[in-house]
mmCIF file of C-alpha atoms in Angstrom:
data_model
loop_
_atom_site.group_PDB
_atom_site.id
_atom_site.type_symbol
_atom_site.label_atom_id
_atom_site.label_comp_id
_atom_site.label_asym_id
_atom_site.label_seq_id
_atom_site.Cartn_x
_atom_site.Cartn_y
_atom_site.Cartn_z
ATOM 1 C CA LYS U 190 -2.089 28.900 8.527
ATOM 2 C CA LEU U 191 -3.656 29.830 11.850
ATOM 3 C CA SER U 192 -1.561 27.168 13.608
ATOM 4 C CA ARG U 193 1.625 28.799 12.335
ATOM 5 C CA LEU U 194 0.500 32.277 13.336
ATOM 6 C CA THR U 195 -0.513 31.248 16.854
ATOM 7 C CA HIS U 196 2.274 28.695 17.345
ATOM 8 C CA GLN U 197 -0.364 26.193 18.491
ATOM 9 C CA THR U 198 -1.435 22.919 16.960
ATOM 10 C CA LEU U 199 -5.024 23.559 15.941
ATOM 11 C CA ASN U 200 -5.351 20.582 13.645
ATOM 12 C CA LYS U 201 -3.688 17.221 13.258
ATOM 13 C CA PRO U 202 -3.297 14.848 10.332
ATOM 14 C CA THR U 203 -5.820 12.059 9.941
ATOM 15 C CA LYS U 204 -3.853 10.090 7.335
ATOM 16 C CA ILE U 205 -0.226 9.051 7.475
ATOM 17 C CA ALA U 206 1.552 7.618 4.429
ATOM 18 C CA ASN U 207 4.825 5.797 4.771
ATOM 19 C CA ASN U 208 7.279 3.782 2.751
ATOM 20 C CA LEU U 209 7.649 0.644 4.827
ATOM 21 C CA THR U 210 10.559 -0.424 2.637
ATOM 22 C CA TYR U 211 12.374 0.655 -0.472
ATOM 23 C CA ARG U 212 12.913 -2.930 -1.595
ATOM 24 C CA CYS U 213 10.904 -4.088 -4.598
ATOM 25 C CA PRO U 214 11.057 -7.047 -6.985
ATOM 26 C CA LEU U 215 10.024 -4.851 -9.926
ATOM 27 C CA HIS U 216 11.858 -2.182 -11.887
ATOM 28 C CA CYS U 217 9.048 0.082 -13.067
ATOM 29 C CA LYS U 218 10.003 2.586 -15.747
ATOM 30 C CA TYR U 219 8.784 5.626 -13.799
ATOM 31 C CA CYS U 220 10.157 4.633 -10.380
ATOM 32 C CA ASP U 221 13.442 5.852 -8.944
ATOM 33 C CA ILE U 222 13.685 3.166 -6.252
ATOM 34 C CA PRO U 223 15.916 0.872 -8.368
ATOM 35 C CA ARG U 224 18.236 3.841 -8.888
ATOM 36 C CA LEU U 225 18.259 4.641 -5.167
ATOM 37 C CA GLY U 226 18.768 1.039 -4.202
ATOM 38 C CA ASP U 227 18.287 -0.226 -0.679
ATOM 39 C CA ARG U 228 20.364 2.479 0.975
ATOM 40 C CA ARG U 229 17.855 3.502 3.598
ATOM 41 C CA LYS U 230 17.659 1.569 6.825
ATOM 42 C CA GLU U 231 14.227 0.157 7.579
ATOM 43 C CA LEU U 232 12.555 0.347 10.955
ATOM 44 C CA SER U 233 12.272 -2.956 12.783
ATOM 45 C CA THR U 234 8.915 -4.519 13.605
ATOM 46 C CA ALA U 235 9.213 -3.309 17.207
ATOM 47 C CA GLN U 236 10.086 0.217 16.066
ATOM 48 C CA TRP U 237 7.068 0.311 13.742
ATOM 49 C CA LYS U 238 4.778 -0.821 16.562
ATOM 50 C CA GLN U 239 6.156 1.911 18.807
ATOM 51 C CA VAL U 240 5.683 4.545 16.085
ATOM 52 C CA MET U 241 2.108 3.387 15.465
ATOM 53 C CA LEU U 242 1.259 3.635 19.165
ATOM 54 C CA GLU U 243 2.890 7.046 19.526
ATOM 55 C CA LEU U 244 0.928 8.329 16.546
ATOM 56 C CA ARG U 245 -2.286 6.874 17.961
ATOM 57 C CA ASP U 246 -1.628 8.515 21.333
ATOM 58 C CA TRP U 247 -1.121 11.847 19.584
ATOM 59 C CA LEU U 248 -3.792 11.606 16.882
ATOM 60 C CA GLY U 249 -6.411 9.217 18.207
ATOM 61 C CA THR U 250 -7.871 7.136 15.389
ATOM 62 C CA TYR U 251 -5.959 7.636 12.160
ATOM 63 C CA HIS U 252 -5.403 5.960 8.811
ATOM 64 C CA LEU U 253 -1.929 4.548 8.151
ATOM 65 C CA ARG U 254 -0.999 3.643 4.581
ATOM 66 C CA PHE U 255 1.840 1.168 4.043
ATOM 67 C CA ALA U 256 3.607 1.596 0.728
ATOM 68 C CA GLY U 257 7.115 1.249 -0.601
ATOM 69 C CA GLY U 258 8.932 -0.098 -2.628
ATOM 70 C CA GLU U 259 6.773 -3.184 -2.273
ATOM 71 C CA PRO U 260 5.512 -3.521 1.319
ATOM 72 C CA PHE U 261 4.875 -7.256 0.997
ATOM 73 C CA VAL U 262 8.602 -7.985 0.645
ATOM 74 C CA ARG U 263 8.757 -7.454 4.402
ATOM 75 C CA GLY U 264 7.919 -10.614 6.265
ATOM 76 C CA ASP U 265 6.255 -8.666 9.077
ATOM 77 C CA LEU U 266 3.592 -6.702 7.194
ATOM 78 C CA ILE U 267 0.730 -9.012 8.215
ATOM 79 C CA GLU U 268 1.899 -8.797 11.840
ATOM 80 C CA LEU U 269 1.944 -4.990 11.621
ATOM 81 C CA LEU U 270 -1.532 -4.942 10.073
ATOM 82 C CA HIS U 271 -2.920 -7.117 12.904
ATOM 83 C CA PHE U 272 -1.173 -4.953 15.497
ATOM 84 C CA ALA U 273 -2.714 -1.836 13.995
ATOM 85 C CA LYS U 274 -6.169 -3.395 13.980
ATOM 86 C CA GLU U 275 -5.827 -4.412 17.645
ATOM 87 C CA HIS U 276 -4.978 -0.807 18.521
ATOM 88 C CA GLY U 277 -7.708 0.943 16.543
ATOM 89 C CA ILE U 278 -5.519 2.120 13.680
ATOM 90 C CA LEU U 279 -7.047 1.984 10.198
ATOM 91 C CA THR U 280 -4.619 0.613 7.640
ATOM 92 C CA GLY U 281 -4.247 0.561 3.898
ATOM 93 C CA VAL U 282 -1.649 -0.971 1.614
ATOM 94 C CA VAL U 283 -0.331 0.221 -1.743
ATOM 95 C CA THR U 284 1.062 -2.722 -3.697
ATOM 96 C CA SER U 285 1.995 -3.965 -7.117
ATOM 97 C CA GLY U 286 0.182 -7.177 -6.186
ATOM 98 C CA TYR U 287 3.257 -9.079 -7.320
ATOM 99 C CA SER U 288 3.522 -11.251 -4.196
ATOM 100 C CA ILE U 289 -0.158 -11.751 -3.376
ATOM 101 C CA GLY U 290 -1.469 -15.255 -3.853
ATOM 102 C CA GLU U 291 -4.617 -16.720 -2.350
ATOM 103 C CA LYS U 292 -3.044 -17.482 1.053
ATOM 104 C CA LEU U 293 -1.623 -13.982 1.486
ATOM 105 C CA ALA U 294 -4.891 -12.427 0.262
ATOM 106 C CA ARG U 295 -6.754 -14.282 3.025
ATOM 107 C CA GLN U 296 -4.274 -12.984 5.588
ATOM 108 C CA VAL U 297 -4.549 -9.403 4.331
ATOM 109 C CA VAL U 298 -8.331 -9.419 4.499
ATOM 110 C CA ALA U 299 -8.324 -11.113 7.918
ATOM 111 C CA ALA U 300 -5.973 -8.400 9.181
ATOM 112 C CA GLY U 301 -8.806 -5.914 8.724
ATOM 113 C CA VAL U 302 -7.235 -3.517 6.270
ATOM 114 C CA PHE U 303 -9.356 -0.535 5.268
ATOM 115 C CA ASN U 304 -8.167 -0.621 1.655
ATOM 116 C CA VAL U 305 -5.707 -2.183 -0.738
ATOM 117 C CA ASN U 306 -4.479 -0.202 -3.729
ATOM 118 C CA ILE U 307 -3.156 -2.298 -6.604
ATOM 119 C CA SER U 308 -1.309 -0.636 -9.452
ATOM 120 C CA ILE U 309 -2.458 -1.795 -12.869
ATOM 121 C CA GLU U 310 -1.059 0.216 -15.760
ATOM 122 C CA GLY U 311 -3.452 -0.905 -18.481
ATOM 123 C CA LEU U 312 -5.936 -3.556 -19.470
ATOM 124 C CA GLN U 313 -3.517 -5.221 -21.837
ATOM 125 C CA ALA U 314 -0.765 -7.368 -20.374
ATOM 126 C CA ALA U 315 1.705 -5.859 -22.836
ATOM 127 C CA SER U 316 1.000 -2.300 -21.623
ATOM 128 C CA HIS U 317 1.324 -3.165 -17.958
ATOM 129 C CA ASN U 318 4.356 -5.418 -18.412
ATOM 130 C CA PHE U 319 6.095 -2.758 -20.524
ATOM 131 C CA VAL U 320 5.998 -0.458 -17.483
ATOM 132 C CA ARG U 321 6.452 -2.948 -14.629
ATOM 133 C CA GLY U 322 8.130 -6.045 -16.051
ATOM 134 C CA LYS U 323 7.460 -9.553 -17.291
ATOM 135 C CA ASP U 324 4.515 -11.427 -15.737
ATOM 136 C CA SER U 325 3.604 -8.493 -13.487
ATOM 137 C CA TYR U 326 0.195 -8.046 -15.172
ATOM 138 C CA GLN U 327 -0.800 -11.647 -14.514
ATOM 139 C CA ARG U 328 0.314 -11.360 -10.895
ATOM 140 C CA ALA U 329 -1.416 -8.000 -10.301
ATOM 141 C CA THR U 330 -4.728 -9.095 -11.801
ATOM 142 C CA ALA U 331 -4.586 -12.417 -9.934
ATOM 143 C CA ALA U 332 -3.928 -10.514 -6.697
ATOM 144 C CA ALA U 333 -6.982 -8.327 -7.326
ATOM 145 C CA ARG U 334 -9.136 -11.413 -7.944
ATOM 146 C CA TYR U 335 -7.832 -13.161 -4.809
ATOM 147 C CA LEU U 336 -8.386 -10.098 -2.647
ATOM 148 C CA LYS U 337 -11.918 -9.609 -3.967
ATOM 149 C CA MET U 338 -12.738 -13.298 -3.485
ATOM 150 C CA CYS U 339 -11.413 -13.303 0.093
ATOM 151 C CA ARG U 340 -13.102 -10.004 0.911
ATOM 152 C CA ASP U 341 -16.430 -11.416 -0.285
ATOM 153 C CA GLU U 342 -15.928 -14.731 1.546
ATOM 154 C CA GLN U 343 -15.035 -12.986 4.798
ATOM 155 C CA GLN U 344 -17.719 -10.325 4.263
ATOM 156 C CA ALA U 345 -15.060 -7.751 5.030
ATOM 157 C CA ASP U 346 -15.470 -4.014 4.640
ATOM 158 C CA MET U 347 -12.309 -3.578 2.585
ATOM 159 C CA ARG U 348 -12.007 -1.318 -0.414
ATOM 160 C CA LEU U 349 -10.078 -2.700 -3.354
ATOM 161 C CA ILE U 350 -8.755 0.189 -5.412
ATOM 162 C CA ILE U 351 -7.086 -0.069 -8.802
ATOM 163 C CA LYS U 352 -4.648 2.750 -9.517
ATOM 164 C CA THR U 353 -3.028 3.572 -12.823
ATOM 165 C CA VAL U 354 -0.048 5.795 -13.482
ATOM 166 C CA LEU U 355 -0.950 7.728 -16.622
ATOM 167 C CA MET U 356 1.801 7.674 -19.234
ATOM 168 C CA ALA U 357 2.091 7.937 -22.989
ATOM 169 C CA SER U 358 2.365 4.138 -23.235
ATOM 170 C CA ASN U 359 -1.069 3.530 -21.667
ATOM 171 C CA LEU U 360 -2.997 6.686 -22.544
ATOM 172 C CA ASP U 361 -5.098 4.941 -25.193
ATOM 173 C CA GLU U 362 -6.297 2.417 -22.573
ATOM 174 C CA LEU U 363 -7.317 4.933 -19.911
ATOM 175 C CA VAL U 364 -11.055 4.966 -20.699
ATOM 176 C CA ASP U 365 -11.155 1.149 -20.672
ATOM 177 C CA VAL U 366 -9.296 1.052 -17.345
ATOM 178 C CA VAL U 367 -11.790 3.465 -15.791
ATOM 179 C CA GLU U 368 -14.751 1.488 -17.115
#
């Protein structure tokens, strides 16, 4: 409020969230990305690196969260994560976990991410798959296990966060998810 009144920047953001892509292999019931399609042009790898450096020059150390769509559909995400690490930018990733196998989990952890958020919509495969699609529960839970295993092996300081979108279809599982 004071910044607006004085026309001076008195504070700056410390966290930046972005949608790296709008592409996604899933068609979640609550998501409008399938309806929007892939109409928005994505920044290139070089453009993202430039944006990250410009933000760092303006903000100093900051936290950049890559989301989407599904950020792992881009072939350059690991490169961007390493680039950020090399330049003192803290990174996080929001993912369905759909594409994360053991090899990719090792790469994610090695890239020094601050956190990985995996969306799991219930403890029952049927609940999760109802929202996100066939086999997505098995892939998401496997991704969480791989990331935890690799984090522990590499003794990395990476937070693994499970997020749930609360809906009528999974409300009865909420307490179990939290526990």
